[in-house]
């Protein structure tokens, strides 16, 4: 409390002013109670984390992201597959939304009805606790989603608000007529223009327009009400005491609303995150936060802490921009825009890390700014349109098999759904050579994310190169949402093929394993150091440099299906004449004039001691 009180109180005062005096005694009581309830083993973990505050930044950190039911049926089922995760080298498991959602359509669990109960078909809170314990015993941290922007309209708070009970209407943003909503709508974007247009929904029982950024059944919370803050401190600490170590702050950018803005990335978001983190540190210092802010690079960095917030907000944030650029360069065969986007990235605080990913459960939105596109010699809207055509398979010569998600005629945006393997050409591949190319593309994308210096987050099934699952179309609650095509069932038969080097699954698995093993032994990949992009003389290749006290590292990637040449001196200047490639183990000779990079080649060159 001594250590974090000023942080907690200061941030709260900036948001809530004098209302803090009224909530402070309740907050203190809540922290004391939660601390009292914290189990001994978790307190031991707290101590361990205080001794090793950089645990999330370590090169051994590798995450795996899965739906409990799709991976293993139930929470108990997950326990039976821990050796599978260990074999891959996993140190962190993100189980997709598993708290009790509303019945029927629930946005993949992102419409929570009860934050203190587990979805019944997956198990109970006791099962979650025991799974967390088993994971912990194997050195694997459990991550859960914290849906913080909205609740299901069936959540107790919303039910009470509809009934006009107590102060519960103040938990939400409710308006008697269209006057305010219409004003807000002038500057608000639409997240799901296709199946949930607009940002407000009429609720007859409450006789109000309710703020609903996402689906009409996901009611946005009113974070201007300090009771919401108290409720979430209670939820976070309750779950932390069950053994949850990392919280994914879902849609965090949206929690604070302001007229005449897009109501994203408002300064209060960062004060609130800082206050939540301080509360978590006081009771459960083992806990870390990951920001899910899919926003422009200039806005993103604030989620890891800028200026006064430096190092005091989230510990990790998704590197959405890098994921987008991976797919963009794969389609265009050029890395000019990739370089431009990374050059425009402000440095992150040294005690934070990026969440690196090739694919996740969501669609891919072409977050490419017109400015960056212009600087890279292309046109923003044209390139974005090309990418949508390419990845939906419509463009001539495309190897991808994705589908358009949420076409927005007003903005021209067309996001893309599809599994990594299908987007990279495995589904469309007919010849052995095409299969090889698709697998090489996937290996390349994983190499960039695993070798970047953040936490690689492997999405379930990608280790076996699983292709699209079209069965969603016959499930009524999923049929309208084609993101389900890349949320497949785990294929355990295919998983058996992982040891067979003749199969696609076996080749993918082996490629990933070798990247993961190389990463685990490379101190150069500690996240306290930044990867910096170097302008490459060859526009088809990407060069990422890491300046490390133990020697420099230079990652070299070829985004084409042909051999590419680079002048050797460009590499030699960074890693000397005889670097070692940490992936293959080979020593390179850079005394010649040129080096040749294999089709879709990926190399992590490490400067060697003389
Ligand atoms: C996040 C989730 C997405 C969900 C949305 C609303 O963006 O990743 O799947 O639809 O939040 O909770």
Coordinates of C-alpha atoms and ligand atoms in Angstrom, one line a residue:
X1 CA 0.0 0.0 0.0
X2 CA 2.8 2.3 0.8
X3 CA 4.4 1.6 -2.5
X4 CA 1.3 2.0 -4.7
X5 CA -1.1 4.2 -2.8
X6 CA -0.1 7.4 -4.5
X7 CA -0.3 5.7 -7.9
X8 CA -3.7 4.4 -7.2
X9 CA -5.1 7.5 -5.6
X10 CA -3.5 9.9 -8.0
X11 CA -4.9 8.2 -11.1
X12 CA -8.3 7.9 -9.5
X13 CA -8.4 11.6 -8.5
X14 CA -7.6 12.5 -12.1
X15 CA -10.6 10.6 -13.3
X16 CA -13.1 10.9 -10.4
X17 CA -12.0 14.0 -8.6
X18 CA -13.5 14.3 -5.1
X19 CA -15.7 11.3 -5.5
X20 CA -12.6 9.3 -4.5
X21 CA -13.1 10.3 -0.9
X22 CA -16.5 8.5 -1.0
X23 CA -15.2 5.3 -2.5
X24 CA -11.8 5.1 -0.7
X25 CA -12.9 3.3 2.4
X26 CA -14.7 0.7 0.3
X27 CA -11.7 0.3 -1.9
X28 CA -9.4 -0.2 1.0
X29 CA -11.7 -2.8 2.6
X30 CA -11.9 -4.6 -0.7
X31 CA -8.1 -4.7 -1.0
X32 CA -7.7 -6.0 2.5
X33 CA -10.3 -8.6 2.1
X34 CA -8.8 -9.9 -1.1
X35 CA -5.4 -9.9 0.3
X36 CA -6.7 -11.9 3.3
X37 CA -8.2 -14.4 0.9
X38 CA -5.1 -14.8 -1.3
X39 CA -3.9 -18.5 -1.1
X40 CA -0.4 -19.3 0.2
X41 CA 0.9 -20.7 -3.1
X42 CA -0.2 -17.6 -4.9
X43 CA 1.6 -15.4 -2.3
X44 CA 4.7 -17.5 -3.0
X45 CA 4.2 -16.8 -6.7
X46 CA 3.9 -13.1 -5.8
X47 CA 7.3 -13.3 -4.1
X48 CA 8.8 -15.1 -7.0
X49 CA 7.6 -12.4 -9.4
X50 CA 8.9 -9.6 -7.2
X51 CA 12.3 -11.3 -7.5
X52 CA 12.0 -11.7 -11.2
X53 CA 10.0 -8.7 -12.4
X54 CA 11.0 -9.3 -16.1
X55 CA 9.4 -12.8 -16.2
X56 CA 7.1 -11.8 -19.2
X57 CA 10.1 -10.4 -21.1
X58 CA 12.2 -13.5 -21.0
X59 CA 13.0 -15.3 -24.3
X60 CA 11.5 -18.6 -22.9
X61 CA 8.1 -16.9 -22.8
X62 CA 5.9 -18.5 -25.5
X63 CA 2.1 -18.3 -25.3
X64 CA -0.6 -20.6 -26.7
X65 CA -4.2 -19.4 -27.3
X66 CA -7.1 -21.8 -27.3
X67 CA -10.8 -22.2 -26.8
X68 CA -11.3 -24.6 -23.9
X69 CA -14.1 -26.6 -25.6
X70 CA -12.4 -26.6 -29.0
X71 CA -9.1 -27.6 -27.6
X72 CA -10.1 -30.2 -25.0
X73 CA -13.8 -30.2 -24.4
X74 CA -13.7 -29.0 -20.7
X75 CA -11.3 -27.5 -18.2
X76 CA -10.6 -31.0 -16.9
X77 CA -9.9 -32.0 -20.5
X78 CA -7.2 -29.3 -20.8
X79 CA -5.3 -30.9 -17.9
X80 CA -5.0 -34.0 -20.0
X81 CA -3.2 -32.1 -22.8
X82 CA -0.6 -30.3 -20.7
X83 CA 2.2 -32.4 -22.0
X84 CA 1.3 -31.4 -25.5
X85 CA 1.8 -27.8 -24.5
X86 CA 5.0 -28.5 -22.7
X87 CA 6.4 -30.4 -25.7
X88 CA 5.9 -27.2 -27.7
X89 CA 7.6 -25.1 -25.1
X90 CA 4.6 -23.2 -23.9
X91 CA 4.9 -21.1 -20.8
X92 CA 1.7 -19.2 -20.9
X93 CA -1.8 -20.4 -21.8
X94 CA -4.6 -18.0 -22.9
X95 CA -7.9 -19.7 -22.6
X96 CA -10.4 -17.8 -24.6
X97 CA -13.6 -16.5 -22.9
X98 CA -14.8 -19.1 -20.4
X99 CA -16.7 -17.1 -17.8
X100 CA -20.4 -17.6 -17.9
X101 CA -21.7 -15.9 -21.1
X102 CA -25.3 -15.1 -22.0
X103 CA -27.2 -18.0 -23.6
X104 CA -27.4 -18.2 -27.4
X105 CA -25.4 -15.6 -29.4
X106 CA -22.6 -14.2 -27.2
X107 CA -19.8 -13.0 -29.5
X108 CA -17.6 -16.0 -28.7
X109 CA -18.1 -15.5 -24.9
X110 CA -17.4 -11.7 -25.0
X111 CA -20.9 -11.1 -23.6
X112 CA -20.4 -12.1 -19.9
X113 CA -23.4 -12.7 -17.7
X114 CA -21.4 -13.6 -14.6
X115 CA -17.7 -12.9 -14.0
X116 CA -17.5 -15.2 -11.0
X117 CA -18.9 -18.3 -12.6
X118 CA -17.4 -20.6 -15.3
X119 CA -19.4 -21.5 -18.4
X120 CA -21.2 -24.6 -17.2
X121 CA -20.4 -27.0 -20.0
X122 CA -16.7 -26.3 -19.4
X123 CA -16.6 -27.0 -15.7
X124 CA -16.7 -25.0 -12.5
X125 CA -14.7 -22.4 -10.7
X126 CA -13.1 -25.2 -8.7
X127 CA -12.0 -26.8 -12.0
X128 CA -10.5 -23.5 -13.1
X129 CA -8.6 -23.2 -9.8
X130 CA -7.3 -26.7 -10.0
X131 CA -6.2 -26.3 -13.7
X132 CA -4.5 -23.0 -12.8
X133 CA -2.6 -24.9 -10.0
X134 CA -1.5 -27.7 -12.4
X135 CA -0.4 -25.2 -15.0
X136 CA 1.6 -23.2 -12.3
X137 CA 3.3 -26.4 -11.2
X138 CA 4.6 -26.8 -14.8
X139 CA 5.6 -23.2 -15.0
X140 CA 2.7 -22.2 -17.3
X141 CA 0.9 -19.0 -16.6
X142 CA -2.9 -18.8 -17.1
X143 CA -4.4 -15.9 -18.9
X144 CA -8.1 -15.0 -19.1
X145 CA -10.0 -12.3 -20.9
X146 CA -11.3 -9.5 -18.8
X147 CA -14.2 -8.1 -20.8
X148 CA -14.1 -4.6 -19.4
X149 CA -16.0 -2.4 -21.8
X150 CA -19.3 -4.2 -21.7
X151 CA -21.4 -6.9 -20.1
X152 CA -24.2 -9.1 -21.5
X153 CA -27.6 -7.5 -21.2
X154 CA -28.5 -10.5 -19.1
X155 CA -25.9 -9.6 -16.5
X156 CA -27.3 -8.8 -13.1
X157 CA -26.4 -5.1 -13.4
X158 CA -28.2 -4.7 -16.7
X159 CA -31.2 -6.6 -15.4
X160 CA -31.4 -4.3 -12.5
X161 CA -30.9 -1.2 -14.7
X162 CA -33.8 -2.4 -16.9
X163 CA -36.0 -2.7 -13.8
X164 CA -34.9 0.8 -12.6
X165 CA -33.6 -0.8 -9.5
X166 CA -31.2 1.3 -7.2
X167 CA -28.5 3.2 -9.0
X168 CA -27.9 0.6 -11.7
X169 CA -29.0 2.8 -14.6
X170 CA -25.7 4.7 -13.8
X171 CA -23.8 1.5 -14.6
X172 CA -24.6 2.0 -18.2
X173 CA -25.0 4.8 -20.8
X174 CA -28.7 5.2 -21.3
X175 CA -30.5 8.0 -23.1
X176 CA -34.3 8.8 -23.1
X177 CA -34.2 9.9 -26.8
X178 CA -32.0 10.1 -29.8
X179 CA -30.7 13.6 -29.1
X180 CA -27.4 12.6 -27.4
X181 CA -26.9 9.4 -29.4
X182 CA -27.2 11.3 -32.6
X183 CA -24.6 13.8 -31.6
X184 CA -22.2 11.0 -30.5
X185 CA -22.8 9.1 -33.7
X186 CA -21.4 12.0 -35.7
X187 CA -17.9 11.0 -34.7
X188 CA -18.2 7.3 -33.7
X189 CA -17.0 4.5 -36.0
X190 CA -18.9 1.3 -36.3
X191 CA -17.3 -1.9 -35.1
X192 CA -19.7 -4.4 -36.7
X193 CA -21.4 -2.4 -39.4
X194 CA -22.8 -5.6 -40.9
X195 CA -24.5 -7.3 -38.1
X196 CA -24.7 -4.5 -35.5
X197 CA -24.9 -1.2 -37.2
X198 CA -24.7 2.0 -35.1
X199 CA -23.6 2.3 -31.5
X200 CA -26.9 2.5 -29.7
X201 CA -29.7 0.1 -29.2
X202 CA -33.3 0.8 -28.1
X203 CA -34.3 -1.1 -25.1
X204 CA -38.1 -1.2 -24.5
X205 CA -37.9 -2.4 -20.9
X206 CA -35.5 0.4 -19.9
X207 CA -37.3 2.8 -22.3
X208 CA -33.9 4.0 -23.3
X209 CA -31.3 4.0 -26.0
X210 CA -28.4 2.0 -24.6
X211 CA -24.8 2.5 -25.7
X212 CA -23.7 -0.7 -27.4
X213 CA -20.5 -0.4 -29.3
X214 CA -20.3 -4.0 -30.3
X215 CA -23.4 -6.2 -30.6
X216 CA -26.8 -5.0 -29.4
X217 CA -26.7 -7.5 -26.5
X218 CA -23.3 -6.1 -25.2
X219 CA -24.1 -3.1 -23.1
X220 CA -21.2 -0.7 -22.6
X221 CA -20.3 0.2 -19.0
X222 CA -20.2 3.7 -17.7
X223 CA -16.7 4.0 -16.4
X224 CA -17.4 7.6 -15.3
X225 CA -19.2 5.9 -12.4
X226 CA -16.6 5.0 -9.7
X227 CA -18.8 2.0 -8.7
X228 CA -17.7 0.3 -12.0
X229 CA -14.1 0.7 -11.0
X230 CA -14.8 -0.9 -7.6
X231 CA -16.7 -3.8 -9.3
X232 CA -13.8 -4.5 -11.6
X233 CA -11.2 -4.4 -8.8
X234 CA -13.3 -7.0 -7.1
X235 CA -13.6 -9.1 -10.2
X236 CA -9.9 -8.9 -11.0
X237 CA -8.8 -9.8 -7.5
X238 CA -11.3 -12.6 -7.2
X239 CA -10.0 -14.2 -10.4
X240 CA -6.4 -13.5 -9.5
X241 CA -7.0 -15.4 -6.3
X242 CA -8.3 -18.4 -8.3
X243 CA -4.9 -18.4 -10.0
X244 CA -5.3 -16.2 -13.1
X245 CA -2.0 -14.6 -13.7
X246 CA -2.5 -12.5 -16.9
X247 CA -5.6 -10.5 -17.8
X248 CA -6.3 -9.6 -21.4
X249 CA -8.0 -6.2 -21.2
X250 CA -10.6 -6.7 -23.9
X251 CA -11.5 -3.7 -26.1
X252 CA -9.8 -1.5 -23.5
X253 CA -9.6 1.4 -26.0
X254 CA -13.3 1.9 -25.8
X255 CA -14.0 2.3 -22.1
X256 CA -14.1 6.1 -21.9
X257 CA -16.6 8.1 -24.0
X258 CA -16.2 11.7 -25.0
X259 CA -18.5 13.8 -27.2
X260 CA -16.9 14.9 -30.6
X261 CA -14.3 12.2 -30.5
X262 CA -14.3 8.6 -31.7
X263 CA -14.4 7.7 -27.9
X264 CA -11.3 5.5 -28.1
X265 CA -7.9 6.0 -26.5
X266 CA -9.1 8.8 -24.2
X267 CA -6.6 9.8 -21.5
X268 CA -8.9 8.4 -18.8
X269 CA -8.4 4.9 -20.2
X270 CA -4.8 5.1 -19.1
X271 CA -5.5 6.5 -15.7
X272 CA -8.1 3.8 -15.1
X273 CA -5.7 1.1 -16.2
X274 CA -3.0 2.5 -14.0
X275 CA -5.3 2.5 -11.0
X276 CA -6.5 -1.1 -11.7
X277 CA -2.9 -2.2 -12.0
X278 CA -1.9 -0.5 -8.8
X279 CA -4.8 -2.2 -7.0
X280 CA -3.6 -5.5 -8.5
X281 CA 0.0 -4.9 -7.5
X282 CA -1.0 -4.2 -3.9
X283 CA -2.8 -7.5 -3.5
X284 CA -1.4 -9.8 -6.1
X285 CA 1.9 -8.6 -7.6
X286 CA 2.2 -11.8 -9.7
X287 CA -0.6 -10.4 -12.0
X288 CA 0.1 -8.8 -15.4
X289 CA -2.1 -7.0 -17.8
X290 CA -2.2 -7.3 -21.6
X291 CA -3.9 -4.6 -23.5
X292 CA -6.1 -5.5 -26.4
X293 CA -6.0 -2.2 -28.2
X294 CA -6.3 -2.6 -31.9
X295 CA -5.5 1.1 -32.6
X296 CA -3.0 3.2 -34.6
X297 CA 0.7 2.9 -33.6
X298 CA 0.7 6.5 -32.2
X299 CA -2.2 5.7 -29.9
X300 CA -1.0 2.1 -29.1
X301 CA 2.2 3.0 -27.3
X302 CA 0.2 4.8 -24.5
X303 CA -1.2 1.4 -23.5
X304 CA 2.4 0.4 -22.5
X305 CA 2.8 3.8 -20.8
X306 CA 4.0 7.1 -22.1
X307 CA 5.4 10.1 -20.3
X308 CA 4.1 10.1 -16.7
X309 CA 2.5 6.6 -17.2
X310 CA 5.8 5.1 -18.4
X311 CA 5.8 1.4 -17.2
X312 CA 2.7 1.8 -15.1
X313 CA -0.1 0.6 -17.2
X314 CA -0.2 -2.6 -19.2
X315 CA 2.8 -5.0 -19.2
X316 CA 2.0 -6.2 -22.7
X317 CA 0.1 -5.1 -25.8
X318 CA -0.7 -6.8 -29.0
X319 CA 1.5 -5.7 -31.9
X320 CA -1.4 -5.5 -34.3
X321 CA 0.5 -3.3 -36.8
X322 CA 3.3 -5.9 -37.2
X323 CA 0.7 -8.7 -37.8
X324 CA -1.0 -6.6 -40.5
X325 CA 2.3 -5.8 -42.2
X326 CA 3.3 -9.5 -42.3
X327 CA 0.2 -10.3 -44.4
X328 CA 0.6 -7.1 -46.4
X329 CA 4.2 -7.9 -47.4
X330 CA 3.4 -11.5 -48.1
X331 CA 0.8 -10.4 -50.7
X332 CA 2.7 -7.4 -52.2
X333 CA 6.1 -9.1 -52.0
X334 CA 7.5 -5.7 -50.9
X335 CA 8.6 -4.7 -47.5
X336 CA 8.7 -1.0 -48.1
X337 CA 5.5 -0.3 -46.2
X338 CA 6.5 -2.7 -43.5
X339 CA 9.7 -0.7 -43.0
X340 CA 7.8 2.5 -43.0
X341 CA 5.2 1.3 -40.4
X342 CA 8.0 0.1 -38.1
X343 CA 10.0 3.3 -38.5
X344 CA 7.0 5.3 -37.4
X345 CA 6.7 3.3 -34.2
X346 CA 7.7 5.1 -31.0
X347 CA 9.9 3.1 -28.7
X348 CA 8.2 1.2 -25.9
X349 CA 9.1 1.4 -22.2
X350 CA 11.9 -1.1 -21.5
X351 CA 9.9 -3.0 -18.8
X352 CA 7.1 -3.9 -21.1
X353 CA 6.7 -6.3 -24.0
X354 CA 4.7 -6.9 -27.2
X355 CA 2.3 -9.7 -27.8
X356 CA 3.4 -11.0 -31.2
X357 CA 1.0 -13.0 -33.4
X358 CA 0.5 -14.2 -36.9
X359 CA -3.3 -15.0 -36.4
X360 CA -5.8 -14.7 -33.6
X361 CA -9.5 -15.4 -33.2
X362 CA -10.4 -12.1 -34.8
X363 CA -10.6 -10.9 -38.3
X364 CA -7.7 -8.9 -39.9
X365 CA -8.4 -5.2 -40.4
X366 CA -6.1 -3.4 -42.8
X367 CA -4.7 -0.9 -40.3
X368 CA -2.5 0.9 -42.7
X369 CA -2.3 4.6 -42.6
X370 CA -2.6 6.7 -45.7
X371 CA 0.5 8.6 -44.6
X372 CA 2.7 5.4 -44.2
X373 CA 1.3 4.1 -47.6
X374 CA 2.2 7.4 -49.2
X375 CA 5.7 7.4 -47.7
X376 CA 6.2 3.8 -49.1
X377 CA 5.1 4.9 -52.6
X378 CA 1.6 3.4 -52.6
X379 CA -1.9 4.7 -51.9
X380 CA -3.7 3.8 -48.7
X381 CA -7.1 2.9 -49.9
X382 CA -5.8 1.2 -53.0
X383 CA -3.5 -1.0 -51.1
X384 CA -6.1 -1.9 -48.5
X385 CA -8.5 -2.8 -51.3
X386 CA -5.8 -4.9 -52.9
X387 CA -5.2 -6.8 -49.6
X388 CA -8.9 -7.5 -49.2
X389 CA -9.1 -8.8 -52.8
X390 CA -6.0 -10.8 -52.4
X391 CA -6.9 -12.5 -49.1
X392 CA -10.5 -13.2 -50.1
X393 CA -9.0 -15.1 -53.1
X394 CA -10.6 -12.7 -55.6
X395 CA -7.4 -11.2 -57.0
X396 CA -5.8 -13.0 -59.9
X397 CA -2.8 -15.0 -58.8
X398 CA -3.9 -15.1 -55.2
X399 CA -3.0 -18.2 -53.2
X400 CA -5.3 -17.2 -50.3
X401 CA -8.6 -18.6 -49.3
X402 CA -10.2 -16.1 -46.8
X403 CA -13.5 -14.4 -46.7
X404 CA -14.5 -10.7 -46.3
X405 CA -15.8 -9.8 -42.8
X406 CA -17.9 -6.7 -42.2
X407 CA -17.7 -4.9 -45.5
X408 CA -18.4 -1.2 -44.8
X409 CA -19.7 0.5 -47.9
X410 CA -19.4 3.9 -46.2
X411 CA -15.6 3.6 -45.6
X412 CA -14.7 1.0 -48.2
X413 CA -13.2 -1.2 -45.4
X414 CA -13.3 -5.0 -45.9
X415 CA -11.8 -7.0 -43.1
X416 CA -10.6 -10.6 -43.6
X417 CA -11.4 -13.9 -41.9
X418 CA -9.5 -17.1 -42.5
X419 CA -6.9 -19.4 -40.8
X420 CA -3.2 -18.7 -41.2
X421 CA -2.7 -21.8 -43.3
X422 CA -5.6 -21.0 -45.6
X423 CA -4.5 -17.4 -46.0
X424 CA -0.9 -18.5 -46.7
X425 CA -2.0 -20.9 -49.5
X426 CA -2.2 -24.3 -48.0
X427 CA -5.9 -24.8 -48.7
X428 CA -5.5 -23.8 -52.3
X429 CA -2.3 -25.7 -52.9
X430 CA -2.6 -28.5 -55.5
X431 CA 1.0 -29.5 -56.2
X432 CA 3.7 -30.6 -53.8
X433 CA 5.6 -27.4 -54.7
X434 CA 2.6 -25.3 -53.8
X435 CA 2.3 -27.0 -50.5
X436 CA 6.0 -26.4 -49.8
X437 CA 5.6 -22.7 -50.6
X438 CA 2.6 -22.3 -48.3
X439 CA 4.5 -24.0 -45.5
X440 CA 7.5 -21.8 -46.1
X441 CA 5.3 -18.7 -46.0
X442 CA 3.9 -19.8 -42.6
X443 CA 7.4 -20.5 -41.3
X444 CA 8.5 -17.0 -42.4
X445 CA 5.6 -15.3 -40.6
X446 CA 6.2 -17.3 -37.4
X447 CA 10.0 -16.6 -37.6
X448 CA 9.3 -12.8 -37.6
X449 CA 7.0 -13.0 -34.6
X450 CA 9.1 -15.4 -32.6
X451 CA 12.3 -13.6 -33.4
X452 CA 11.0 -10.1 -32.7
X453 CA 11.5 -9.9 -29.0
X454 CA 8.0 -9.9 -27.7
X455 CA 5.9 -12.9 -26.4
X456 CA 4.9 -15.1 -29.4
X457 CA 1.3 -16.0 -29.1
X458 CA 0.6 -19.2 -31.0
X459 CA -3.0 -19.6 -32.0
X460 CA -4.3 -23.1 -31.5
X461 CA -4.0 -25.3 -34.6
X462 CA -1.4 -23.1 -36.3
X463 CA 1.3 -25.4 -35.1
X464 CA -0.3 -28.1 -37.3
X465 CA -1.3 -25.7 -40.1
X466 CA -5.0 -26.3 -39.7
X467 CA -7.0 -24.8 -42.6
X468 CA -10.4 -23.1 -42.5
X469 CA -13.3 -24.8 -40.8
X470 CA -16.5 -24.2 -42.8
X471 CA -18.8 -25.9 -40.4
X472 CA -19.7 -22.7 -38.6
X473 CA -22.1 -21.9 -41.4
X474 CA -24.5 -24.6 -40.1
X475 CA -24.4 -23.5 -36.5
X476 CA -27.2 -20.9 -36.1
X477 CA -25.4 -18.9 -33.4
X478 CA -22.3 -18.6 -35.6
X479 CA -23.6 -18.6 -39.1
X480 CA -23.5 -14.8 -39.5
X481 CA -20.0 -14.4 -38.1
X482 CA -17.4 -15.9 -40.4
X483 CA -14.6 -15.3 -37.8
X484 CA -15.7 -18.9 -36.8
X485 CA -14.0 -20.3 -39.9
X486 CA -10.7 -19.7 -38.2
X487 CA -11.7 -21.0 -34.8
X488 CA -11.6 -24.7 -35.5
X489 CA -11.8 -27.8 -33.3
X490 CA -8.5 -29.1 -32.4
X491 CA -7.7 -32.0 -34.6
X492 CA -6.0 -34.5 -32.3
X493 CA -5.5 -37.0 -35.2
X494 CA -3.6 -34.4 -37.0
X495 CA -1.7 -33.7 -33.9
X496 CA -0.5 -37.3 -34.0
X497 CA 1.0 -36.5 -37.4
X498 CA 3.3 -33.9 -35.9
X499 CA 6.1 -36.5 -35.7
X500 CA 5.7 -37.5 -39.3
X501 CA 7.9 -35.3 -41.5
X502 CA 6.1 -36.4 -44.6
X503 CA 2.9 -34.6 -43.6
X504 CA 2.1 -30.8 -43.7
X505 CA 1.3 -31.0 -40.0
X506 CA 4.6 -32.6 -39.3
X507 CA 6.6 -30.1 -41.4
X508 CA 4.8 -27.1 -39.8
X509 CA 5.3 -28.5 -36.3
X510 CA 9.0 -29.2 -36.9
X511 CA 9.6 -25.7 -38.3
X512 CA 7.9 -24.1 -35.3
X513 CA 9.7 -26.3 -32.8
X514 CA 13.0 -25.3 -34.2
X515 CA 12.1 -21.6 -34.1
X516 CA 10.9 -21.9 -30.5
X517 CA 14.0 -23.8 -29.4
X518 CA 16.3 -21.2 -31.0
X519 CA 14.4 -18.5 -29.3
X520 CA 14.6 -20.1 -25.8
X521 CA 18.4 -20.0 -26.0
X522 CA 18.8 -16.5 -27.3
X523 CA 19.3 -13.9 -24.6
X524 CA 19.3 -11.4 -27.5
X525 CA 15.5 -11.8 -27.6
X526 CA 14.9 -10.4 -24.1
X527 CA 12.1 -7.8 -24.5
X528 CA 13.9 -5.0 -22.8
X529 CA 15.7 -4.5 -26.1
X530 CA 13.9 -3.2 -29.2
X531 CA 14.0 -4.6 -32.7
X532 CA 14.8 -1.8 -35.0
X533 CA 14.1 -1.9 -38.7
X534 CA 17.0 -1.1 -41.1
X535 CA 16.3 0.1 -44.6
X536 CA 17.0 -2.9 -46.8
X537 CA 18.7 -2.3 -50.2
X538 CA 16.4 -5.1 -51.6
X539 CA 12.7 -4.2 -51.4
X540 CA 11.7 -7.8 -51.0
X541 CA 13.5 -8.3 -47.8
X542 CA 13.2 -7.2 -44.2
X543 CA 16.1 -6.5 -41.9
X544 CA 15.5 -6.2 -38.1
X545 CA 18.4 -5.3 -35.9
X546 CA 18.8 -5.9 -32.1
X547 CA 21.7 -4.2 -30.3
X548 CA 22.5 -6.4 -27.4
X549 CA 25.5 -6.3 -25.0
X550 CA 26.2 -9.9 -25.8
X551 CA 26.5 -9.2 -29.5
X552 CA 24.3 -7.8 -32.2
X553 CA 21.5 -9.8 -33.8
X554 CA 20.2 -9.2 -37.3
X555 CA 17.1 -11.0 -38.5
X556 CA 16.8 -11.3 -42.3
X557 CA 13.6 -12.2 -44.0
X558 CA 12.8 -12.8 -47.7
X559 CA 9.1 -12.2 -48.5
X560 CA 9.2 -13.7 -52.0
X561 CA 9.1 -17.2 -53.5
X562 CA 12.4 -16.5 -55.3
X563 CA 16.0 -16.3 -54.2
X564 CA 17.0 -12.8 -53.3
X565 CA 20.4 -11.2 -53.0
X566 CA 21.8 -8.7 -50.5
X567 CA 25.2 -7.0 -50.4
X568 CA 27.1 -8.8 -47.7
X569 CA 28.6 -5.6 -46.3
X570 CA 25.1 -4.5 -45.1
X571 CA 24.9 -7.5 -42.9
X572 CA 28.6 -7.5 -42.0
X573 CA 28.4 -4.0 -40.5
X574 CA 25.9 -5.3 -37.9
X575 CA 27.0 -8.8 -37.1
X576 CA 30.6 -9.1 -38.3
X577 CA 32.1 -11.3 -41.0
X578 CA 31.2 -14.7 -39.4
X579 CA 27.8 -14.6 -37.7
X580 CA 25.9 -17.7 -36.7
X581 CA 22.3 -18.3 -37.8
X582 CA 20.6 -19.2 -34.6
X583 CA 17.8 -21.0 -36.5
X584 CA 19.9 -23.4 -38.6
X585 CA 23.0 -23.3 -36.4
X586 CA 25.2 -22.5 -39.5
X587 CA 28.0 -20.1 -39.5
X588 CA 27.8 -17.6 -42.3
X589 CA 30.7 -16.1 -44.3
X590 CA 30.1 -12.5 -45.1
X591 CA 33.4 -11.8 -46.6
X592 CA 32.0 -12.2 -50.2
X593 CA 30.3 -9.6 -52.1
X594 CA 26.7 -10.9 -52.0
X595 CA 24.6 -13.3 -50.0
X596 CA 21.7 -15.3 -51.4
X597 CA 18.5 -15.7 -49.4
X598 CA 16.3 -18.7 -50.0
X599 CA 12.7 -18.3 -51.1
X600 CA 10.8 -17.1 -48.0
X601 CA 14.0 -17.6 -46.1
X602 CA 14.3 -16.6 -42.4
X603 CA 17.6 -16.1 -40.6
X604 CA 18.6 -14.8 -37.2
X605 CA 22.2 -13.8 -37.5
X606 CA 24.1 -13.5 -34.3
X607 CA 27.4 -11.7 -34.0
X608 CA 30.1 -14.1 -32.6
X609 CA 32.8 -13.3 -30.1
X610 CA 36.2 -13.1 -31.8
Ligands
LIG1 C1 -12.4 -7.9 -28.8 C2 -12.4 -9.4 -29.1 C3 -13.5 -9.7 -30.1 C4 -14.8 -9.2 -29.6 C5 -14.7 -7.7 -29.1 C6 -15.9 -7.4 -28.2 O1 -12.0 -7.2 -29.9 O2 -11.2 -9.9 -29.5 O3 -13.6 -11.0 -30.5 O4 -15.8 -9.3 -30.6 O5 -13.6 -7.5 -28.3 O6 -15.8 -7.9 -26.9

